[in-house]
Structures are given as C-alpha cells and as structure tokens.
Amino acid sequence: MAETEELVILPSAPKKAVTFDDEENVDATNTQEAAADEGDGLLDLKKKKKKSSAAVGSDGLLDLKKKKKKKVEAKAEDESTEDKKADGDAPSEEVAATSSEVQFDADELANGTGVWNSAATSDLTYPLLLSRFFTLLKSQHPDLTGDGRRNYKIPPPQVMREGNKKSIFANISDICKRMKRSDEHVTAFLFAELGTSGSVDGAKRLVIRGKFQQKQLENVLRRYILEYVTCRTCKSPDTDLKKGENRLFFVTCNSCGSRRSVAAIKTGFQATVGKRRRQKV
Amino acid sequence: MSIENLKVNDPFADDVGDTQPKNYVHIRIQQRNGRKTLTTVQGLSKDFSPKALLKAFKKEYACNGTVIIDPDMGEVIQLQGDHRTKVMDFLTDKDKSKMGKYALQKDHIKIHGF
Ligand SMILES: [Zn+2]
C-alpha cells in the first residue's frame, strides 16, 4: 500500500498524469458509471475525465481529488455554487476551504447519522447511496475498491522526433524507475514489440528507429505493465522482477506475496527492411 | 470504481504461466520507410500451407506479400501494409471461405506492435 502511494505522488512528474489502467477495466468502470449516473452531472464529469485521461492537462492527480470532493459536496445538497466558482482557478484553495465541511459530512455519512439515520425522512437517491457505499468501502476496505491500481500513475511517455526516421523516448528512465524495472528490460520489450532497434543517447534517452507517436508507445508500455508489472492476483503494481531458478523470470508481488513466472522477451522474426540494397553490393 | 477483486478468480489458474510456450501465432508489424509498413505472420502450424494462406491474404487485402523461410522461425508470411487485425480475423474465422474448421482460437494469436 505504501508503495502504491509512492507511485501516486505526482508533483515532480512532468505535468500530465496518465493512468495506465488496462482497457477492459476502464471500460467496465465506464459502463458502471454510465449506469449509475442518471441525472447526476458530477458523475458524468468524472467519467469524461477518465476517458480522456491520456489527454488531460496539468494536474491529473489533484483533478481527481477535486472531483471526488465535489461528489461528496453534491450530497450536501446546496452551497455548491460558491465552490463551483472557485474550482476553475484555485483548486488547492477550494480543497482547503471545503475540507472541514466535507469532513463533517463524511462523519455523518460514516456514522449513519443525519440524513443517513434510518429514522430520517428525506429521500436518499440511488447515486447518493452508491456514493456512500463507495466512501465506506474505500475507508474501511481500501484494497477492495481496486483503487490501488487506479492510482497507479506513471507519466506519459515523452516522444520527440529526431530527423525523419528516428523517435526519441525522453523519459524512459523516469518511467522505468516508477515501474521498478530496468531500462534494459523495458527497452528490449519496446524493440521487440515495435520490430525495430535503437540506442541510448548521452542523456539516457532512448533513440528508436522509426516514427512513433506518444500514443503508440503508450500502448506498448501499457502492455508491458500488464505483462511484467502488475500482479495477476491482486493487481498491485508494487512488484519485483527477479531471475529465479532455471533461468525463468518471476514477478513477485510485494503486497500479496504471490509469484508468477513471466515469459522472456523474444524478438521473433524480423524482416530485413531497407537494407537489402546494401547487402547485395 | 470497479470492484475488481470481488471477481471469482482461481488463484492457481495462471500458475502454469506464460513460460510454457503455447504455440502462439505471432502477428507483427514493422515500419519501412515513410508510412509504409510490413505485417509478418509467424508460428503458423505445419498443417497450413503458407502459400495458400498468402494467396488468400493477397486477394483479400489487395496487397502483395511473400513467404520467407527463416532458419529459426520457419516459414513466415510477410505482407505489405498493416493488416494485423484483419489477419487475426481471418485466422479465427470459421467460415468455409476462410479457415473453416481449421480456425484458430483467439488466445493462440498474439498481435504485437503499437
Ligand atoms: Zn499481489
């Protein structure tokens, strides 16, 4: 858990934050939320955020928090207008301003008092109840919410073009550090998947032969994380990759202790591209 | 807000691991110059005639291609352009005009690339 938190801390990360969730999960979340969000604009907002998570600007993490807060606020029925005004430009201020309120509200929610009291007569809508359920679940059984994974954020790959034929993957070492994998392993995977080759330059950036866009590298990285980082049992990204006995590689989970073997990276068939003329001569 | 862990999952299901080489068919992409790409299909079982498949692919996707005999990887089908998903669909299609009863399972095919 502690490790997960470390991964989440983003301020040092270059601007955008990407949640490298696997697609199916995102889909599931989306549909789930879609089902739940009748008439609730706030949930909708959240959904939108998730879909475009690759593209959202500035403060991914803060953003998410803000939205969560806002949802809690919505329960507080009124008083939200003032906050909405503030929310565009000064998120931290807003958080500070409302935190006491939210705290109070959360207490009520957790203890089942106030509107939540079984004797209370006010109507509780489905979204309200749902949000209470998840708030309680989150506070009491954080490991059940799948939060550990959703919080697993790594900065998006920064990709630049060098000349016409090469791409530079600038923050590879940063990303590798976050995943706790060696640059070499990730590089090998990238090259094998992309069917290309490359080198590392002086600033530890990866120079890849061929034109690649950020989105494309992100896809490959996502697959890497699925295969070599996340724990299959508890989905935690806090794992170690070690060489076990008989030359096999194992991913050992630091939160649940499960261990699984992973395939070695194989390049497979590579067609000769563009070199043929030179070979003939 | 998904409750991932409440899904039923067999803790030993993946214990066999990926290390036991399933005989995957690998579909890869490679960049050539400019916007041009190559699709390669590697690891097809010996039951299939790569030449016949190639012929079908060429007709279906209106592209050129060739069968390369690689000393390590065996016979590899190489097509011009990115036809990865289409090749995947073809190989798993039980239709008589496609693979018929020889159709492959989706989890026996691995698509690589971006
Ligand atoms: Zn685990």
Coordinates of C-alpha atoms and ligand atoms in Angstrom, one line a residue:
Chain A
M1 CA 0.0 0.0 0.0
A2 CA 2.7 2.4 0.9
E3 CA 4.4 1.6 -2.3
T4 CA 1.3 2.4 -4.2
E5 CA 1.2 5.7 -2.6
E6 CA 4.7 6.4 -3.6
L7 CA 3.8 5.8 -7.1
V8 CA 0.9 8.2 -7.0
I9 CA 2.8 11.2 -5.9
L10 CA 3.0 13.2 -9.0
P11 CA 4.1 16.8 -8.4
S12 CA 7.6 16.0 -9.6
A13 CA 6.2 14.3 -12.7
P14 CA 6.1 16.3 -15.8
K15 CA 2.6 17.8 -16.0
K16 CA 0.3 15.2 -17.3
A17 CA -0.6 12.1 -15.5
V18 CA -1.7 9.0 -17.2
T19 CA -3.5 6.2 -15.6
F20 CA -2.2 3.1 -17.2
D21 CA -5.3 1.1 -16.5
D22 CA -5.8 -1.8 -18.7
E23 CA -8.6 -1.1 -21.2
E24 CA -11.1 -3.6 -20.1
N25 CA -11.1 -2.2 -16.6
V26 CA -11.6 1.3 -17.9
D27 CA -14.5 0.0 -19.9
A28 CA -16.0 -1.7 -17.0
T29 CA -15.7 1.4 -15.0
N30 CA -17.3 3.5 -17.6
T31 CA -20.2 1.3 -18.1
Q32 CA -20.7 1.0 -14.5
E33 CA -20.7 4.7 -14.0
A34 CA -22.8 5.2 -17.0
A35 CA -25.4 3.0 -15.4
A36 CA -25.2 5.0 -12.2
D37 CA -25.2 8.5 -13.4
E38 CA -28.7 9.2 -14.3
G39 CA -29.3 12.8 -13.8
D40 CA -26.1 13.3 -11.9
G41 CA -23.8 15.6 -13.8
L42 CA -21.0 15.2 -11.5
L43 CA -20.5 11.6 -12.1
D44 CA -20.6 12.3 -15.7
L45 CA -17.8 14.7 -15.3
K46 CA -15.8 12.1 -13.7
K47 CA -16.4 9.7 -16.4
K48 CA -15.3 12.1 -19.0
K49 CA -12.1 12.7 -17.1
K50 CA -11.3 9.0 -17.2
K51 CA -11.9 8.6 -20.8
S52 CA -9.6 11.4 -21.8
S53 CA -7.1 10.6 -19.1
A54 CA -4.3 10.4 -21.6
A55 CA -5.0 13.9 -22.8
V56 CA -6.0 15.8 -19.7
G57 CA -3.7 18.6 -18.9
S58 CA -1.9 19.9 -15.9
D59 CA -2.7 18.2 -12.6
G60 CA -4.1 14.8 -13.1
L61 CA -4.0 13.7 -9.5
L62 CA -5.3 16.9 -8.0
D63 CA -8.0 16.9 -10.5
L64 CA -9.2 13.5 -9.4
K65 CA -9.2 14.5 -5.8
K66 CA -11.1 17.6 -6.6
K67 CA -13.8 15.7 -8.3
K68 CA -14.1 13.2 -5.5
K69 CA -14.6 16.1 -3.1
K70 CA -17.1 17.6 -5.4
K71 CA -19.1 14.5 -5.4
V72 CA -19.2 14.5 -1.6
E73 CA -20.3 18.0 -1.7
A74 CA -23.1 17.3 -4.0
K75 CA -24.6 15.3 -1.2
A76 CA -24.5 18.4 0.9
E77 CA -27.3 19.5 -1.3
D78 CA -26.9 23.2 -1.6
E79 CA -23.9 25.6 -1.0
S80 CA -22.2 24.1 -4.1
T81 CA -22.5 27.2 -6.3
E82 CA -19.8 29.1 -4.4
D83 CA -17.4 26.2 -4.8
K84 CA -18.0 25.8 -8.4
K85 CA -17.0 29.3 -8.9
A86 CA -13.7 28.7 -7.2
D87 CA -13.0 25.4 -8.7
G88 CA -11.7 26.5 -12.0
D89 CA -8.7 28.5 -11.0
A90 CA -7.7 27.7 -7.5
P91 CA -8.1 24.0 -6.7
S92 CA -5.9 23.9 -3.7
E93 CA -7.8 26.8 -2.1
E94 CA -11.0 25.1 -2.8
V95 CA -9.9 21.9 -1.2
A96 CA -8.8 23.8 1.9
A97 CA -12.0 25.8 2.1
T98 CA -14.3 22.8 1.9
S99 CA -12.3 20.3 3.8
S100 CA -13.9 20.9 7.1
E101 CA -17.3 20.7 5.6
V102 CA -16.5 17.5 3.8
Q103 CA -15.1 16.1 7.0
F104 CA -18.3 16.9 8.8
D105 CA -20.4 15.4 6.1
A106 CA -18.2 12.3 5.9
D107 CA -18.6 11.8 9.6
E108 CA -22.3 11.9 9.3
L109 CA -22.1 9.5 6.4
A110 CA -19.8 7.1 8.2
N111 CA -21.8 7.0 11.4
G112 CA -25.2 6.8 9.7
T113 CA -26.4 9.9 11.4
G114 CA -28.2 13.0 10.0
V115 CA -29.8 12.2 6.6
W116 CA -28.4 8.8 6.8
N117 CA -30.3 7.9 10.0
S118 CA -32.8 5.2 9.4
A119 CA -35.4 7.4 11.1
A120 CA -34.7 10.3 8.7
T121 CA -37.4 11.1 6.3
S122 CA -35.5 12.8 3.5
D123 CA -35.2 10.9 0.2
L124 CA -32.0 9.2 -0.5
T125 CA -31.4 8.7 -4.2
Y126 CA -29.5 5.8 -5.7
P127 CA -26.4 7.8 -6.6
L128 CA -26.3 9.1 -3.0
L129 CA -26.5 5.7 -1.6
L130 CA -24.0 4.4 -4.1
S131 CA -21.5 7.1 -3.2
R132 CA -22.0 6.3 0.5
F133 CA -21.3 2.7 -0.2
F134 CA -18.1 3.5 -2.0
T135 CA -16.9 6.0 0.5
L136 CA -17.3 3.5 3.3
L137 CA -15.8 0.8 1.2
K138 CA -12.9 3.0 0.5
S139 CA -12.3 3.9 4.1
Q140 CA -12.8 0.5 5.5
H141 CA -11.6 -1.8 2.8
P142 CA -9.4 0.2 0.6
D143 CA -8.0 -2.9 -1.0
L144 CA -11.4 -3.9 -2.3
T145 CA -12.0 -0.8 -4.3
G146 CA -9.4 -1.6 -7.0
D147 CA -8.1 1.8 -6.0
G148 CA -4.5 0.6 -5.8
R149 CA -4.5 0.1 -9.5
R150 CA -6.4 3.2 -10.5
N151 CA -3.9 5.2 -8.5
Y152 CA -1.1 3.6 -10.4
K153 CA 0.0 6.5 -12.4
I154 CA 3.1 7.0 -14.4
P155 CA 3.9 10.0 -16.5
P156 CA 3.1 9.6 -20.2
P157 CA 6.0 8.8 -22.5
Q158 CA 7.5 11.9 -23.9
V159 CA 8.2 11.3 -27.5
M160 CA 10.1 13.6 -29.9
R161 CA 11.0 13.2 -33.5
E162 CA 14.6 13.3 -34.4
G163 CA 15.1 13.9 -38.1
N164 CA 12.7 11.9 -40.3
K165 CA 13.5 8.4 -39.2
K166 CA 14.1 8.4 -35.5
S167 CA 12.0 9.0 -32.4
I168 CA 13.3 9.9 -29.0
F169 CA 11.7 8.5 -25.9
A170 CA 12.9 11.0 -23.5
N171 CA 11.6 10.0 -20.1
I172 CA 12.2 6.3 -20.3
S173 CA 14.4 6.1 -17.2
D174 CA 11.9 8.0 -15.2
I175 CA 9.1 5.7 -16.2
C176 CA 11.3 2.6 -15.5
K177 CA 12.1 3.9 -12.1
R178 CA 8.5 4.2 -11.3
M179 CA 7.8 0.7 -12.5
K180 CA 10.9 -0.6 -10.8
R181 CA 12.1 -2.2 -13.9
S182 CA 15.5 -1.9 -15.5
D183 CA 15.8 0.3 -18.6
E184 CA 17.3 -2.6 -20.5
H185 CA 14.3 -4.8 -19.9
V186 CA 11.8 -2.2 -21.0
T187 CA 13.9 -1.2 -24.0
A188 CA 14.2 -4.8 -25.1
F189 CA 10.4 -5.2 -24.8
L190 CA 9.8 -2.0 -26.8
F191 CA 12.2 -3.0 -29.6
A192 CA 10.7 -6.5 -29.8
E193 CA 7.2 -5.2 -29.9
L194 CA 7.9 -2.4 -32.4
G195 CA 10.1 -4.6 -34.6
T196 CA 12.8 -2.1 -34.6
S197 CA 16.1 -1.2 -32.9
G198 CA 17.8 1.8 -31.4
S199 CA 20.2 3.2 -28.9
V200 CA 20.5 5.2 -25.8
D201 CA 21.9 8.7 -26.0
G202 CA 24.0 10.7 -23.6
A203 CA 21.1 12.0 -21.6
K204 CA 19.8 8.4 -21.1
R205 CA 17.1 9.0 -23.6
L206 CA 16.1 6.2 -25.9
V207 CA 16.5 6.7 -29.6
I208 CA 14.2 4.5 -31.5
R209 CA 14.5 3.8 -35.2
G210 CA 11.2 4.6 -37.0
K211 CA 8.5 7.1 -36.5
F212 CA 6.4 6.6 -33.4
Q213 CA 3.8 8.7 -31.7
Q214 CA 3.3 9.1 -28.0
K215 CA 0.0 7.2 -28.2
Q216 CA 1.7 4.2 -29.8
L217 CA 4.5 4.0 -27.2
E218 CA 1.9 4.4 -24.5
N219 CA 0.0 1.3 -25.9
V220 CA 3.2 -0.7 -25.8
L221 CA 4.0 0.4 -22.3
R222 CA 0.6 -0.5 -21.2
R223 CA 1.1 -4.0 -22.5
Y224 CA 4.4 -4.1 -20.7
I225 CA 2.8 -3.2 -17.5
L226 CA 0.1 -5.8 -17.9
E227 CA 2.7 -8.5 -18.7
Y228 CA 5.6 -7.6 -16.5
V229 CA 4.5 -5.3 -13.7
T230 CA 1.0 -5.8 -12.3
C231 CA 0.3 -8.7 -10.0
R232 CA -2.2 -11.0 -11.5
T233 CA -3.7 -11.8 -8.2
C234 CA -4.2 -8.5 -6.5
K235 CA -3.5 -6.2 -9.4
S236 CA -0.9 -4.3 -7.4
P237 CA 1.8 -2.7 -9.4
D238 CA 4.2 -3.0 -6.5
T239 CA 6.1 -6.0 -7.7
D240 CA 9.7 -7.1 -8.3
L241 CA 11.0 -8.8 -11.4
K242 CA 13.7 -11.3 -10.5
K243 CA 15.5 -14.0 -12.1
G244 CA 14.5 -17.2 -10.4
E245 CA 16.0 -20.7 -10.6
N246 CA 16.4 -22.3 -14.0
R247 CA 16.6 -19.1 -16.0
L248 CA 13.0 -18.2 -15.6
F249 CA 11.9 -14.7 -14.7
F250 CA 9.5 -14.2 -11.8
V251 CA 7.3 -11.3 -10.8
T252 CA 6.9 -11.3 -7.1
C253 CA 4.2 -9.1 -5.6
N254 CA 5.1 -7.0 -2.6
S255 CA 1.6 -6.5 -1.3
C256 CA 0.1 -10.0 -1.5
G257 CA 3.2 -12.1 -1.9
S258 CA 2.1 -14.0 -5.0
R259 CA 4.6 -15.0 -7.5
R260 CA 4.2 -15.8 -11.2
S261 CA 6.6 -16.6 -14.0
V262 CA 6.8 -14.4 -17.0
A263 CA 8.0 -15.1 -20.4
A264 CA 11.4 -13.9 -21.5
I265 CA 11.3 -11.2 -24.2
K266 CA 11.6 -12.7 -27.6
T267 CA 12.2 -10.6 -30.6
G268 CA 10.8 -13.1 -33.0
F269 CA 11.0 -12.8 -36.7
Q270 CA 12.3 -9.6 -38.1
A271 CA 12.1 -8.9 -41.7
T272 CA 15.0 -7.1 -43.3
V273 CA 13.9 -3.7 -44.1
G274 CA 15.6 -1.3 -46.4
K275 CA 19.0 -2.9 -46.0
R276 CA 18.7 -5.2 -48.9
R277 CA 20.3 -3.0 -51.4
R278 CA 23.3 -2.6 -49.3
Q279 CA 23.5 -6.3 -48.7
K280 CA 23.6 -7.1 -52.3
V281 CA 26.5 -4.9 -53.1
Chain B
M1 CA -14.9 2.4 -9.1
S2 CA -14.8 -1.2 -10.1
I3 CA -14.6 -3.9 -7.5
E4 CA -12.0 -5.9 -9.3
N5 CA -11.1 -8.2 -6.5
L6 CA -14.6 -9.5 -5.9
K7 CA -14.5 -11.3 -9.2
V8 CA -14.2 -15.0 -8.8
N9 CA -10.7 -16.0 -9.8
D10 CA -8.9 -19.2 -9.5
P11 CA -5.7 -18.5 -7.7
F12 CA -4.0 -21.3 -9.5
A13 CA -5.3 -20.6 -12.9
D14 CA -2.3 -18.7 -14.2
D15 CA 0.2 -20.7 -12.2
V16 CA 1.1 -22.6 -15.3
G17 CA 2.3 -19.2 -16.5
D18 CA 3.2 -17.9 -19.9
T19 CA 6.5 -19.7 -19.7
Q20 CA 5.1 -22.9 -21.1
P21 CA 5.2 -21.9 -24.7
K22 CA 1.8 -22.1 -26.1
N23 CA 2.3 -22.3 -29.8
Y24 CA 1.4 -18.8 -30.4
V25 CA 0.9 -17.4 -33.8
H26 CA 2.7 -14.0 -33.8
I27 CA 1.4 -11.2 -35.9
R28 CA 3.9 -8.3 -36.0
I29 CA 4.3 -5.0 -37.7
Q30 CA 7.4 -3.4 -38.9
Q31 CA 8.0 0.1 -40.2
R32 CA 9.6 0.6 -43.5
N33 CA 10.4 3.9 -45.0
G34 CA 7.8 6.6 -44.8
R35 CA 4.3 5.5 -43.9
K36 CA 4.9 2.0 -45.3
T37 CA 4.7 -1.0 -43.1
L38 CA 5.1 -4.7 -43.2
T39 CA 2.9 -7.3 -41.5
T40 CA 4.5 -10.6 -40.6
V41 CA 2.8 -13.8 -39.5
Q42 CA 5.0 -16.2 -37.7
G43 CA 4.4 -19.5 -36.0
L44 CA 1.7 -21.0 -38.1
S45 CA 1.4 -24.7 -37.6
K46 CA 2.7 -27.0 -40.3
D47 CA -0.9 -28.1 -41.1
F48 CA -1.4 -24.9 -43.0
S49 CA 0.2 -24.3 -46.3
P50 CA 1.6 -20.8 -46.0
K51 CA 1.5 -20.4 -49.7
A52 CA -2.3 -21.0 -49.8
L53 CA -2.8 -18.6 -46.9
L54 CA -0.7 -16.0 -48.6
K55 CA -2.7 -16.3 -51.7
A56 CA -5.9 -15.8 -49.8
F57 CA -4.4 -12.8 -47.9
K58 CA -3.2 -11.2 -51.0
K59 CA -6.6 -11.4 -52.6
E60 CA -8.4 -10.4 -49.5
Y61 CA -6.4 -7.4 -48.7
A62 CA -5.3 -6.4 -52.1
C63 CA -1.7 -6.4 -51.1
N64 CA 1.5 -8.1 -52.1
G65 CA 3.4 -10.4 -50.0
T66 CA 5.8 -13.3 -49.8
V67 CA 6.6 -16.4 -47.8
I68 CA 10.0 -16.2 -46.2
I69 CA 11.8 -19.2 -44.9
D70 CA 13.6 -18.2 -41.8
P71 CA 16.2 -20.6 -40.4
D72 CA 14.9 -20.2 -36.9
M73 CA 11.3 -19.2 -37.2
G74 CA 10.3 -21.4 -40.0
E75 CA 8.0 -20.1 -42.7
V76 CA 6.9 -16.6 -42.2
I77 CA 4.2 -14.8 -44.2
Q78 CA 5.1 -11.3 -45.0
L79 CA 2.5 -8.8 -46.3
Q80 CA 2.8 -5.2 -47.4
G81 CA 0.9 -2.8 -45.2
D82 CA -0.6 -3.1 -41.8
H83 CA -3.1 -6.0 -41.9
R84 CA -2.7 -7.2 -38.4
T85 CA -6.3 -7.2 -37.2
K86 CA -7.6 -8.4 -40.5
V87 CA -5.2 -11.3 -40.5
M88 CA -6.3 -12.1 -36.9
D89 CA -9.9 -12.0 -38.0
F90 CA -9.2 -14.2 -41.0
L91 CA -7.3 -16.8 -38.9
T92 CA -10.1 -17.1 -36.4
D93 CA -12.9 -17.1 -38.9
K94 CA -14.8 -20.4 -39.0
D95 CA -16.4 -19.5 -42.3
K96 CA -15.8 -22.0 -45.1
S97 CA -14.3 -19.5 -47.4
K98 CA -11.8 -18.5 -44.7
M99 CA -10.3 -21.0 -42.3
G100 CA -13.3 -23.3 -41.9
K101 CA -12.7 -26.0 -39.3
Y102 CA -9.0 -25.1 -39.1
A103 CA -9.9 -21.7 -37.5
L104 CA -7.6 -20.8 -34.6
Q105 CA -8.5 -19.7 -31.1
K106 CA -8.1 -16.0 -30.5
D107 CA -5.8 -16.7 -27.5
H108 CA -3.4 -18.6 -29.7
I109 CA -2.7 -15.5 -31.6
K110 CA -0.6 -12.6 -30.4
I111 CA -0.7 -9.3 -32.1
H112 CA 2.4 -7.2 -31.5
G113 CA 3.3 -3.6 -32.2
F114 CA 1.8 -0.3 -31.3
Ligands
ZN1 ZN -0.4 -9.2 -5.5

